[in-house]
Coordinates of C-alpha atoms in Angstrom, one line a residue:
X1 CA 21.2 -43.5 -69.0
X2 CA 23.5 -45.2 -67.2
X3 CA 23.1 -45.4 -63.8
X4 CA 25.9 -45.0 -60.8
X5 CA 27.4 -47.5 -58.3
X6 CA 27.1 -44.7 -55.7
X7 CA 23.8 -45.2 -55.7
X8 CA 24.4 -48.3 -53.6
X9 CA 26.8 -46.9 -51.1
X10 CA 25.9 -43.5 -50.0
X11 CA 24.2 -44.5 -46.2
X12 CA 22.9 -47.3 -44.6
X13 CA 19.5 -46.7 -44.5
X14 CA 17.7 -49.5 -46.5
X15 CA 14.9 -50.3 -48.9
X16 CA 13.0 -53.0 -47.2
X17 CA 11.0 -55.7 -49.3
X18 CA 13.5 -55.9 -52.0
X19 CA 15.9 -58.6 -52.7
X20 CA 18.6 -56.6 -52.6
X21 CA 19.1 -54.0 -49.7
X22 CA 19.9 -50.4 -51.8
X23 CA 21.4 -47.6 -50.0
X24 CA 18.8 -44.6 -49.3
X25 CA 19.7 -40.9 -48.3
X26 CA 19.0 -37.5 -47.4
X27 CA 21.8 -35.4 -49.1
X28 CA 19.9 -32.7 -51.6
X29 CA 17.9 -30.3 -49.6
X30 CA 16.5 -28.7 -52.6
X31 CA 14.9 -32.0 -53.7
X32 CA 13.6 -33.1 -50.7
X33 CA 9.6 -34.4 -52.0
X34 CA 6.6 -35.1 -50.2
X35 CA 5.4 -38.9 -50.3
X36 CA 2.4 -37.6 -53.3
X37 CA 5.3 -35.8 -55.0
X38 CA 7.8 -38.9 -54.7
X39 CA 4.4 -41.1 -56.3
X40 CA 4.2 -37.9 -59.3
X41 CA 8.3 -38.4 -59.7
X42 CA 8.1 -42.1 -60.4
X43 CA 5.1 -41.5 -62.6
X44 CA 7.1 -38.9 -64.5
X45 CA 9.8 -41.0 -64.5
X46 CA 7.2 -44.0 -66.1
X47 CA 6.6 -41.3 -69.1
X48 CA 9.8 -40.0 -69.9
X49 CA 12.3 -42.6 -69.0
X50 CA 10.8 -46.1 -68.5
X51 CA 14.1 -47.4 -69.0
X52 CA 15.6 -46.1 -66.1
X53 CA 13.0 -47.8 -63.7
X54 CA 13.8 -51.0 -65.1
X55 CA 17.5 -50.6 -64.9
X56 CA 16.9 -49.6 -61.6
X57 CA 14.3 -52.8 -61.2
X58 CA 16.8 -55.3 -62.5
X59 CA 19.4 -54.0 -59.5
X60 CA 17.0 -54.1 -56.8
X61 CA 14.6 -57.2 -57.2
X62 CA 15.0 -60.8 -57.4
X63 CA 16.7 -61.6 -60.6
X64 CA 16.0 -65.1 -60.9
X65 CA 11.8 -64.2 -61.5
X66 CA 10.8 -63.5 -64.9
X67 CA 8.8 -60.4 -65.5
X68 CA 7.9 -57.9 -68.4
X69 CA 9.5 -54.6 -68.4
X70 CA 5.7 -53.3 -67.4
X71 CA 6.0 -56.0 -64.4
X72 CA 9.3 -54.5 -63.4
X73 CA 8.2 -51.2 -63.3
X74 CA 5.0 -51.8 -61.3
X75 CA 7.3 -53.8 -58.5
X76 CA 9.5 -51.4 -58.4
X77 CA 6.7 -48.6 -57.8
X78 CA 5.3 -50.8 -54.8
X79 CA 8.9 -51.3 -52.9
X80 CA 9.6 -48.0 -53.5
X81 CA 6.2 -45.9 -52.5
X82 CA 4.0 -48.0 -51.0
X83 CA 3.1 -50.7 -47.9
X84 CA 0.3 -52.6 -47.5
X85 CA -1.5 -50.8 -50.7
X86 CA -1.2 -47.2 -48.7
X87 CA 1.3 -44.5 -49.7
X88 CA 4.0 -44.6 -47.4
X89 CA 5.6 -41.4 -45.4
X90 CA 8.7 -42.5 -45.8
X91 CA 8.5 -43.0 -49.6
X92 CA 11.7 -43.7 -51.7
X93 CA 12.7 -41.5 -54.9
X94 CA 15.3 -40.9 -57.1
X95 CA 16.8 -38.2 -57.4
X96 CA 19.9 -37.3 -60.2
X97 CA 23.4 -35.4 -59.3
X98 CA 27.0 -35.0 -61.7
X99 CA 29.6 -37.5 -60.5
X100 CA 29.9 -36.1 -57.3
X101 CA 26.7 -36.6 -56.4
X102 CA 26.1 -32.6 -56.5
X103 CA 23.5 -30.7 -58.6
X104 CA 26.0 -27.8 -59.7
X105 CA 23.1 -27.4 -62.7
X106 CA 20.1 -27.3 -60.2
X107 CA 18.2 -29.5 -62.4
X108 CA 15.5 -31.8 -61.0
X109 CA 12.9 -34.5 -62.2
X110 CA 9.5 -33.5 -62.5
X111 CA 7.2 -33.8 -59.5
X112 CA 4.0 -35.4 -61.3
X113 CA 3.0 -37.2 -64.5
X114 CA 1.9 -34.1 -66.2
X115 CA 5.2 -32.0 -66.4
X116 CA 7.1 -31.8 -69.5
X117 CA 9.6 -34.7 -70.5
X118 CA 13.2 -32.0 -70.2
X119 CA 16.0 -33.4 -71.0
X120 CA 18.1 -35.3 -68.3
X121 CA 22.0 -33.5 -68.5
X122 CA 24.4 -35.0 -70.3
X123 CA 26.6 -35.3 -67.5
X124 CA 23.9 -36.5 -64.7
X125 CA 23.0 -39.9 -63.8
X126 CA 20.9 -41.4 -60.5
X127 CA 22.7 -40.1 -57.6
X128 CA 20.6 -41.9 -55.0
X129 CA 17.2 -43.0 -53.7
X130 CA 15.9 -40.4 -51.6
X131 CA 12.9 -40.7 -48.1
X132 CA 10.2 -38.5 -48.9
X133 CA 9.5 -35.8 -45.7
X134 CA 6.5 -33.9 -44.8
X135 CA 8.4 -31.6 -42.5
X136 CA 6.4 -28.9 -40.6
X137 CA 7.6 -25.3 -40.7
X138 CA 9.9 -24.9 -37.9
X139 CA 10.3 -21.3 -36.4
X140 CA 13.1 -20.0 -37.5
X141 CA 16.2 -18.5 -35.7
X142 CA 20.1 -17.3 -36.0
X143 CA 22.8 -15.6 -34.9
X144 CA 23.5 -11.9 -34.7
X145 CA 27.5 -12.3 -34.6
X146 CA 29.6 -15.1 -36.3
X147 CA 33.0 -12.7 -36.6
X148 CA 33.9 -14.7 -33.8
X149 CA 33.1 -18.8 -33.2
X150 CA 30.9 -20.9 -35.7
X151 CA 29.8 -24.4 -35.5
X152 CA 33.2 -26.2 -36.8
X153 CA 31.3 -30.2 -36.6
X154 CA 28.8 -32.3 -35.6
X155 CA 29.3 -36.0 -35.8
X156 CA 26.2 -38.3 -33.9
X157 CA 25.6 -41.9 -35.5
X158 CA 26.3 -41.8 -39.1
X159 CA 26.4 -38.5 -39.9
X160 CA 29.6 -36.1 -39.9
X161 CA 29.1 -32.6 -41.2
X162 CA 32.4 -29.7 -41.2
X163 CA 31.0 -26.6 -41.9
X164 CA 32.6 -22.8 -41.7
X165 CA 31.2 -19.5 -39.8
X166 CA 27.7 -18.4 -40.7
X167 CA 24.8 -16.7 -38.7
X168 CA 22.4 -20.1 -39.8
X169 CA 23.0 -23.3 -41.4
X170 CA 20.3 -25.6 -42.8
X171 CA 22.0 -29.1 -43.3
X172 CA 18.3 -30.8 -43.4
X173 CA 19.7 -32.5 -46.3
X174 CA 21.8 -34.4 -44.0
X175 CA 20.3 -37.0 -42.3
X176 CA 21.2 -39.5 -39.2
X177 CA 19.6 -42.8 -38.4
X178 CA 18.5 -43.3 -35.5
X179 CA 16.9 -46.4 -33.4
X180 CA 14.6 -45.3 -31.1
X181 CA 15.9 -48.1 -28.5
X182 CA 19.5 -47.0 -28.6
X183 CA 21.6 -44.0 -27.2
X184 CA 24.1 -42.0 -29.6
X185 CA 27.5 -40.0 -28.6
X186 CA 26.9 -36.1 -30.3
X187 CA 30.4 -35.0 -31.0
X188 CA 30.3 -31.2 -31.2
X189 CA 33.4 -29.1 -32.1
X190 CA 33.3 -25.3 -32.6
X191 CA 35.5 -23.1 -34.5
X192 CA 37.1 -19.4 -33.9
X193 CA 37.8 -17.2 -36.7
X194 CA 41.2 -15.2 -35.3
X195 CA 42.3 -18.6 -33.3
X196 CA 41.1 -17.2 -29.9
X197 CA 39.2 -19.7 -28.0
X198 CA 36.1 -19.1 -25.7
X199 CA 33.7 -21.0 -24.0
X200 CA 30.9 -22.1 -26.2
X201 CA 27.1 -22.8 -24.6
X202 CA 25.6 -25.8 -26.7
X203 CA 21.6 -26.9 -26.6
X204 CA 20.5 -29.4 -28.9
X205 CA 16.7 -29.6 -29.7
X206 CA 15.2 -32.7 -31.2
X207 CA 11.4 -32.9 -32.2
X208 CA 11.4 -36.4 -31.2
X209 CA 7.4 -37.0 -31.2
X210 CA 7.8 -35.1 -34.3
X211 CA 4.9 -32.9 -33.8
X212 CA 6.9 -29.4 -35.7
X213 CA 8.3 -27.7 -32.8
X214 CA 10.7 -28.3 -29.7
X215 CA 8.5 -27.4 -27.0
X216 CA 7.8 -30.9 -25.8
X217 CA 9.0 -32.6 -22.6
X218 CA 13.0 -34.3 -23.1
X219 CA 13.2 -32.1 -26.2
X220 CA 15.9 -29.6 -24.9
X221 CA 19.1 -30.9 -24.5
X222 CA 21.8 -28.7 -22.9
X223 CA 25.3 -30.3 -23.8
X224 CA 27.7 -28.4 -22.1
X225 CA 30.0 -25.0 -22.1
X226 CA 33.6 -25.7 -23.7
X227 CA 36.6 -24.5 -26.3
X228 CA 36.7 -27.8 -27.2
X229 CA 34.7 -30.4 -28.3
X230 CA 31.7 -31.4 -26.4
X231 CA 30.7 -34.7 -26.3
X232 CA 27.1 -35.1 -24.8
X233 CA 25.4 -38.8 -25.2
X234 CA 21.8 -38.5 -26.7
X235 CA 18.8 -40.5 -26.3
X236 CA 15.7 -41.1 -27.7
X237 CA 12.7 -40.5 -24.8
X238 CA 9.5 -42.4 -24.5
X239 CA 7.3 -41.4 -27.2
X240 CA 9.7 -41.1 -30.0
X241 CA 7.9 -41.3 -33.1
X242 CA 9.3 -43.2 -36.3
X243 CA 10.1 -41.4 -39.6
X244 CA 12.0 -38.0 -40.6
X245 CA 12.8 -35.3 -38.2
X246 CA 14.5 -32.3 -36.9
X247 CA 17.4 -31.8 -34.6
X248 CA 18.5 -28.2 -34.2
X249 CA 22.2 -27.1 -32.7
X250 CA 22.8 -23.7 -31.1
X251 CA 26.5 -22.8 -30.2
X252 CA 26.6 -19.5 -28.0
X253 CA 29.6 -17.6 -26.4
X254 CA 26.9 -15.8 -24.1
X255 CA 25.3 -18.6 -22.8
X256 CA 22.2 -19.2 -25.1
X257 CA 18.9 -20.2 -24.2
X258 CA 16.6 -23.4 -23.5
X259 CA 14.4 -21.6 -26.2
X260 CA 15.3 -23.0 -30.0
X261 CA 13.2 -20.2 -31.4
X262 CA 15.2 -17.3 -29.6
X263 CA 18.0 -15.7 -31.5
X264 CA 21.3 -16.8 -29.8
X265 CA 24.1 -13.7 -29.5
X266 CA 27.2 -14.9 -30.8
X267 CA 28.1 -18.6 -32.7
X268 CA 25.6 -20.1 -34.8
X269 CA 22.4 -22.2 -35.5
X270 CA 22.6 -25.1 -37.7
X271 CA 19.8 -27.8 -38.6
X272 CA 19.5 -31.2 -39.0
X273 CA 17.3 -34.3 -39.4
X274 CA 17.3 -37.5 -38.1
X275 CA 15.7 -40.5 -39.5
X276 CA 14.2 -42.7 -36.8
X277 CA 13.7 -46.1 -37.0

């Protein structure tokens, strides 16, 4: 299988001890793997298509070394997955997509060495590497009315999402980097359905010590009431803890709340992750 040159473009967030720096990303919700289920994908890759791994290998590590397909392979599997002999959190996969990079099939790789070899479709190749996340299960909330506003965009670092009106939206498969050291403009834009605009309440909530909720100290962020965009400048506090997190946007006609497990009344609720560095 021939592998695709998106692979090396689709973010700029970076494999680290490889020759070659290959783009990384966040972009499949569905296929989002723990760092043990990342390990069991390479291994199933190792059974079913060997090949791959070296095709990848050969793009990613120093070409001017010699080494044996089985060499290759086992490099590749320590760049990838692991640091300093230890399974990393932030462990690398692949993960497959048509030429858009989508998964209209909803086909995926097995998750450990034991499931069956299935056949790859014919029309699928490596899409990109994905970070493996061990996300806690965040309370969950919406809207009761969207007939109204919705969250039209969010831009913040290198992420830019347009969405349309719906009570909840879970973009976790989009992903912004983020340096802990550094402070980001958050570009939010709502939308009205019948073209009548109305003041929209944002709050933004950010697990930043990524400890599963937004309950902690500088993790409620209230960005302003506006019809129009609302630029609000975001910073990481002290304690900010490295590795994949959440970021939660409410947009609320009737004010919303500092709570980002209470339903809001009328807008929407969309989520996000960040990936800290």
């Amino acid at each position: 299988m021939k592998m695709k040159n998106t692979l090396f473009t689709l973010s700029a967030l970076w494999v680290v001890g490889a020759q070659s720096a290959v783009a990384t990303t966040i972009f499949e919700s569905k296929d989002i793997l723990t760092p043990q289920q990342a390990l069991g994908r390479y291994q199933w890759l190792q059974t079913c298509y060997p090949s791959l791994l070296i095709e990848l290998a050969d793009q990613i590590l120093d070409p001017t070394i010699p080494r044996s397909g089985e060499q290759k392979q086992e490099e590749l599997k320590q760049v990838l997955l692991y640091k300093n002999n230890q399974l990393k959190s932030d462990a690398k996969y692949i993960t497959f997509g048509d030429e858009n990079g989508q998964n209209p099939q909803r086909w995926y790789a097995g998750k450990s060495p034991t499931d069956s070899c299935v056949s790859i479709p014919s029309d699928y190749a490596v899409s990109a590497l994905m970070i493996a996340s061990e996300l806690p299960q965040y309370c969950a909330v919406a809207s009761r009315e969207k007939g109204y506003e919705f969250i039209k965009s969010v831009t913040v670092s290198d992420l830019a999402n347009e969405s349309g009106a719906t009570f909840y939206s879970n973009y976790v498969g989009k992903a912004a980097k983020v340096y802990k050291d550094r402070s980001y403009q958050l570009a939010l834009t709502p939308g009205f359905v019948n073209n009548e605009k109305y003041p929209e309440t944002w709050h933004v909530f950010v697990d930043w010590n990524r400890d599963g909720d937004f309950s902690d100290t500088d993790e409620t962020h209230f960005a302003g009431v506006s019809d129009s965009t609302v630029n609000y400048q975001l910073t990481p506090p002290a304690g900010t803890q490295p590795g994949l997190t959440k970021m939660r946007i409410t947009m609320d006609y009737l004010g919303g709340s500092n709570d980002a497990c209470k339903e809001i009344d009328s807008g929407e609720v969309e989520d996000y992750m960040f990936y800290i560095k």
